[in-house]
PDB file of C-alpha atoms in Angstrom:
ATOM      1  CA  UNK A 217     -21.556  37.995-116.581  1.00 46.00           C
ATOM      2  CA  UNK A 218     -17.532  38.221-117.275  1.00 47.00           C
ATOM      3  CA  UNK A 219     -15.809  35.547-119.383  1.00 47.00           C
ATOM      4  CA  UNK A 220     -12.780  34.781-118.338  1.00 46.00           C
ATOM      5  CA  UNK A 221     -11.116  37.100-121.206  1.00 50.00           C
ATOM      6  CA  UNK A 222     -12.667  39.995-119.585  1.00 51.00           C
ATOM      7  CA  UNK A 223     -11.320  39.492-116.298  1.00 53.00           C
ATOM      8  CA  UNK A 224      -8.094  39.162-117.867  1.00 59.00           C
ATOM      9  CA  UNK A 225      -8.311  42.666-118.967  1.00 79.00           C
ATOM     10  CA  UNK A 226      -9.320  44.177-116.217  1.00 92.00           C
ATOM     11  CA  UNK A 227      -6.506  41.842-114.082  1.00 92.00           C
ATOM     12  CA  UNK A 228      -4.107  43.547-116.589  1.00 93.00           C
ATOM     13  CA  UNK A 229      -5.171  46.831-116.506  1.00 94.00           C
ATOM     14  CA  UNK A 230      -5.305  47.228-112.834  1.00 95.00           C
ATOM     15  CA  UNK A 231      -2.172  45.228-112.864  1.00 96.00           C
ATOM     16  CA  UNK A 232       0.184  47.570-115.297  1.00 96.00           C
ATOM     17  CA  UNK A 233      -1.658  50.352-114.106  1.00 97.00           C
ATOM     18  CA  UNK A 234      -0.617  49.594-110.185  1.00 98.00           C
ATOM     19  CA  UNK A 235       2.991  49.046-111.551  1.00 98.00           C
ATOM     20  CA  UNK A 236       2.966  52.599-113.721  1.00 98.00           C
ATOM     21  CA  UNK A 237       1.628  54.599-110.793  1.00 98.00           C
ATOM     22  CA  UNK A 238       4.425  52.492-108.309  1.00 98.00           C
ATOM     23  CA  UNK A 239       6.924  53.482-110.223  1.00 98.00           C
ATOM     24  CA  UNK A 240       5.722  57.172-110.140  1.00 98.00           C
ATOM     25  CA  UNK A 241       5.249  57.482-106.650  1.00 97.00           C
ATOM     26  CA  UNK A 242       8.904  55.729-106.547  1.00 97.00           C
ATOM     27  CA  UNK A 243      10.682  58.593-108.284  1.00 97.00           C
ATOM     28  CA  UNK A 244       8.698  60.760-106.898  1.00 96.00           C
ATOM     29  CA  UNK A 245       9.783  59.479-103.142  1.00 94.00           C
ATOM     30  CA  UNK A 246      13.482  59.160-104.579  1.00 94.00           C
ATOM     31  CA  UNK A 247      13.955  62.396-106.314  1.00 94.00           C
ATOM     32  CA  UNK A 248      12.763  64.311-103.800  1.00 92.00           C
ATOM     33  CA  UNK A 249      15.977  62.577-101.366  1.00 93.00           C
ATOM     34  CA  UNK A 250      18.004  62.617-103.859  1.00 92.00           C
ATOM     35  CA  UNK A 251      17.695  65.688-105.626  1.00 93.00           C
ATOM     36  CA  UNK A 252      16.019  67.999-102.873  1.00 88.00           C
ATOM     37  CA  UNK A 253      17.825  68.847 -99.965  1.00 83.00           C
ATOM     38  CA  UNK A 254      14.772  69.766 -98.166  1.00 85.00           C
ATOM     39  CA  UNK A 255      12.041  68.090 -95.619  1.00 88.00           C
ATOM     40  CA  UNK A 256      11.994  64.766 -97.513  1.00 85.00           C
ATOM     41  CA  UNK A 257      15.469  64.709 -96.994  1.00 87.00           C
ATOM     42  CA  UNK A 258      15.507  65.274 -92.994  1.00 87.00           C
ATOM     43  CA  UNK A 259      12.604  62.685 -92.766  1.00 86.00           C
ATOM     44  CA  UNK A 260      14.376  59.922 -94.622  1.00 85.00           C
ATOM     45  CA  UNK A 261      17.080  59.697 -91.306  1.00 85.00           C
ATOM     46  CA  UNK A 262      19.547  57.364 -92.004  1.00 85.00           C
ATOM     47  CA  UNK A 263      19.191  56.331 -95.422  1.00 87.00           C
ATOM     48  CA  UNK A 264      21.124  54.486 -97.237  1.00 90.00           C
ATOM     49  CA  UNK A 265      22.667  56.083-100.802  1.00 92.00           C
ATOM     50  CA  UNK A 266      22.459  52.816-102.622  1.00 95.00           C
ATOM     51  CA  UNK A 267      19.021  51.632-101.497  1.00 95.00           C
ATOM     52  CA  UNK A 268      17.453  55.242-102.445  1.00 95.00           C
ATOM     53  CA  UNK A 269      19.454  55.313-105.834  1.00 97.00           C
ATOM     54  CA  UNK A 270      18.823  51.891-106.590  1.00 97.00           C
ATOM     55  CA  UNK A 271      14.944  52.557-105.552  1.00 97.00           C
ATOM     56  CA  UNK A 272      14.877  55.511-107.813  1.00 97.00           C
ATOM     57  CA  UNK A 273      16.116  54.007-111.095  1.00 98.00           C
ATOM     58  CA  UNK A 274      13.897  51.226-110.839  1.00 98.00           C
ATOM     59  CA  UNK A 275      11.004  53.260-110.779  1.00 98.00           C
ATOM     60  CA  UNK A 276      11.800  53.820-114.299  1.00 98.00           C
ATOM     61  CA  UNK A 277      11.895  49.977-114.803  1.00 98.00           C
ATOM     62  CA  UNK A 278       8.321  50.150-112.864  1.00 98.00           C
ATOM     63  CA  UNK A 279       6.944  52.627-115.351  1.00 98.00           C
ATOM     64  CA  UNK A 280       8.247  50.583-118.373  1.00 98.00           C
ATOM     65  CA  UNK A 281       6.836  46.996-117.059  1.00 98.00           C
ATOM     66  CA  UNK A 282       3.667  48.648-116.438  1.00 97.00           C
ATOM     67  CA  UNK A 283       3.718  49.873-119.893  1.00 96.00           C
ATOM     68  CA  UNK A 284       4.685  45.975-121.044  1.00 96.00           C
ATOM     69  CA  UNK A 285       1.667  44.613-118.992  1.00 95.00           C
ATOM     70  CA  UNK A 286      -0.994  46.899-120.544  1.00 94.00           C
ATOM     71  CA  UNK A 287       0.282  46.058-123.997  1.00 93.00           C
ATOM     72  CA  UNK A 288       0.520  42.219-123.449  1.00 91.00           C
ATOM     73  CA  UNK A 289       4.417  43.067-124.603  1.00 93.00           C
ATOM     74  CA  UNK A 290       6.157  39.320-123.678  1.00 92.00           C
ATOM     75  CA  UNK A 291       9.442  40.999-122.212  1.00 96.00           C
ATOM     76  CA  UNK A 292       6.864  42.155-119.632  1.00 96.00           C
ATOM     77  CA  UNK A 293       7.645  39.069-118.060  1.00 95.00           C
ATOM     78  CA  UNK A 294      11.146  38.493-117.864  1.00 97.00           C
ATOM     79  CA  UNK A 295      11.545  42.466-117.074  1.00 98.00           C
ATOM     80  CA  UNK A 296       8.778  42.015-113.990  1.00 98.00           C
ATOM     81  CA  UNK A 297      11.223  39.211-112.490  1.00 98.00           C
ATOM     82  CA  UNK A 298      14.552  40.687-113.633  1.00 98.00           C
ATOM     83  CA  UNK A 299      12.838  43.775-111.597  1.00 98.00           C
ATOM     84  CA  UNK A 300      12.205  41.411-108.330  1.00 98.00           C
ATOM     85  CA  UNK A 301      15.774  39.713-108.897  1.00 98.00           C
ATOM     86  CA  UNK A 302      17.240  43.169-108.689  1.00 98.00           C
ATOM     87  CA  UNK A 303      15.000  44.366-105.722  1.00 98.00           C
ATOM     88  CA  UNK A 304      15.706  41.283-103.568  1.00 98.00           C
ATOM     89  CA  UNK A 305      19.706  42.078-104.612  1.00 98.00           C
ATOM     90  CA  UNK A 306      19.583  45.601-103.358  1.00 98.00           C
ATOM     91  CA  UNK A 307      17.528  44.209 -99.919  1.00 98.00           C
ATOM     92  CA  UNK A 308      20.626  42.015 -99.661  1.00 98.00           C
ATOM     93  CA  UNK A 309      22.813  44.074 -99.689  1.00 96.00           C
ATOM     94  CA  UNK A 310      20.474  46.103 -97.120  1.00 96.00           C
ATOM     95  CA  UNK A 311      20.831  42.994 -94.836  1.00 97.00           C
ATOM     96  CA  UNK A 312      24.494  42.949 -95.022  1.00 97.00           C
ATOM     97  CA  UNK A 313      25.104  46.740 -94.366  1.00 95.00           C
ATOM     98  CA  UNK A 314      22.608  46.245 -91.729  1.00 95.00           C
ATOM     99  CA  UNK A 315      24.347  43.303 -90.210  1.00 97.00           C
ATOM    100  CA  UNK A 316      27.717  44.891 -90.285  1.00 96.00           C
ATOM    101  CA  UNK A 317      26.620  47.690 -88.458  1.00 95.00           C
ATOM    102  CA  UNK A 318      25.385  50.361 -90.695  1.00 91.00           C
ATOM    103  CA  UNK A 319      23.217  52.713 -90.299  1.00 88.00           C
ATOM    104  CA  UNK A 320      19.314  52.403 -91.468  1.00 89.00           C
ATOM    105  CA  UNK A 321      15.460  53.497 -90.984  1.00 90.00           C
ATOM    106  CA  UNK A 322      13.325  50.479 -89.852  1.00 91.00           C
ATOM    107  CA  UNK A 323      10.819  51.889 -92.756  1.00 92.00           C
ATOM    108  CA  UNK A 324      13.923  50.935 -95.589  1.00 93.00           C
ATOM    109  CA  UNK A 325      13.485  47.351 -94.321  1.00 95.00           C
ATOM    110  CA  UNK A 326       9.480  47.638 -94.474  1.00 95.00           C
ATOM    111  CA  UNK A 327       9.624  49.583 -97.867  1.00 95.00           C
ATOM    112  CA  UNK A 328      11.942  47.084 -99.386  1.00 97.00           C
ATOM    113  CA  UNK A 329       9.720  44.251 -97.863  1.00 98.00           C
ATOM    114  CA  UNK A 330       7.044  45.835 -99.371  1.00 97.00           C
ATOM    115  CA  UNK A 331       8.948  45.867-103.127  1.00 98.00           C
ATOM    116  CA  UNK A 332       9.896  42.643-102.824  1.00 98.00           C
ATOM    117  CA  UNK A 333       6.324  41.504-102.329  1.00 98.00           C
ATOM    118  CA  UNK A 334       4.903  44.175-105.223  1.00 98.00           C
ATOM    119  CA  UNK A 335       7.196  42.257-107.866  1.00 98.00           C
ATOM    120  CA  UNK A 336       6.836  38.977-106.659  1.00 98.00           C
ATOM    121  CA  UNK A 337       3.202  39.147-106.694  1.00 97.00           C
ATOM    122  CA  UNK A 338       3.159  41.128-110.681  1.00 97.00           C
ATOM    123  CA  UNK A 339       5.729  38.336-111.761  1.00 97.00           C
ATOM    124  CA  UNK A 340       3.486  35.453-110.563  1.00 96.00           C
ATOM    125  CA  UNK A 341       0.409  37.551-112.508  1.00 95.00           C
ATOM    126  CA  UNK A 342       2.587  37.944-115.892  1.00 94.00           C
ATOM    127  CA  UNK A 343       4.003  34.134-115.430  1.00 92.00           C
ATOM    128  CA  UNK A 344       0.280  33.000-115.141  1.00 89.00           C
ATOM    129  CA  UNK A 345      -1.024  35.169-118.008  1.00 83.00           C
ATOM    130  CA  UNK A 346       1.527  33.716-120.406  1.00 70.00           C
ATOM    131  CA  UNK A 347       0.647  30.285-119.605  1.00 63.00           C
ATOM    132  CA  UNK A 348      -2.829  30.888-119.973  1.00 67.00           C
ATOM    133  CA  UNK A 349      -2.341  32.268-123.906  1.00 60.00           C
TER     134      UNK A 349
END
């Protein structure tokens, strides 16, 4: 049987872990419309410049708060919702250009759903964590 420690742990590992290999898969997605002018490109449609840039640098930030979780680092925490702050910013701004008529992919507004719902859901974790130590 698990004490509570343990499961703790393994919470954080799979936790940081997720965030590390979100953030990979993020610059990998990103750099490949950014940087490639090539199929990834073409499939993206109607992106957005901002969304995919902003997208692409936080991957970093996604890499470097999974980092924070694994080590139990406290500026885990306020970089996890500093990270959702930013994301629900950028889907703002989404909204907006959206609203005035912009051009966009129905999959930006289910990828950035799907952000906004990664980091809300890892800050609640790291929030919870800290209160429990």
């Amino acid at each position: 049987m698990q004490t509570s420690t343990q499961k703790r742990s393994i919470a954080t590992w799979l936790t940081g872990g997720f965030a590390i290999v979100f953030g990979l898969l993020t610059l990998k997605s990103g750099g490949a419309v950014i940087f490639i002018d090539g199929p990834a490109r073409v499939a993206a449609g109607n992106y957005l410049p901002f969304v995919v840039w902003f997208n692409f640098l936080a991957g970093f930030a996604y890499i470097l708060a999974g980092i924070g979780i694994l080590l139990n680092s406290t500026w885990a925490r306020p970089l996890a919702l500093l990270i959702l702050v930013a994301t629900l910013i950028a889907f703002a701004i989404l909204g907006i250009t959206i609203i005035n008529g912009g051009a966009y992919e129905s999959r930006t507004i289910a990828a950035m759903s799907l952000r906004s719902v990664v980091w809300a859901l890892i800050s609640v974790f790291v929030y919870k964590r800290a209160v429990r130590h």
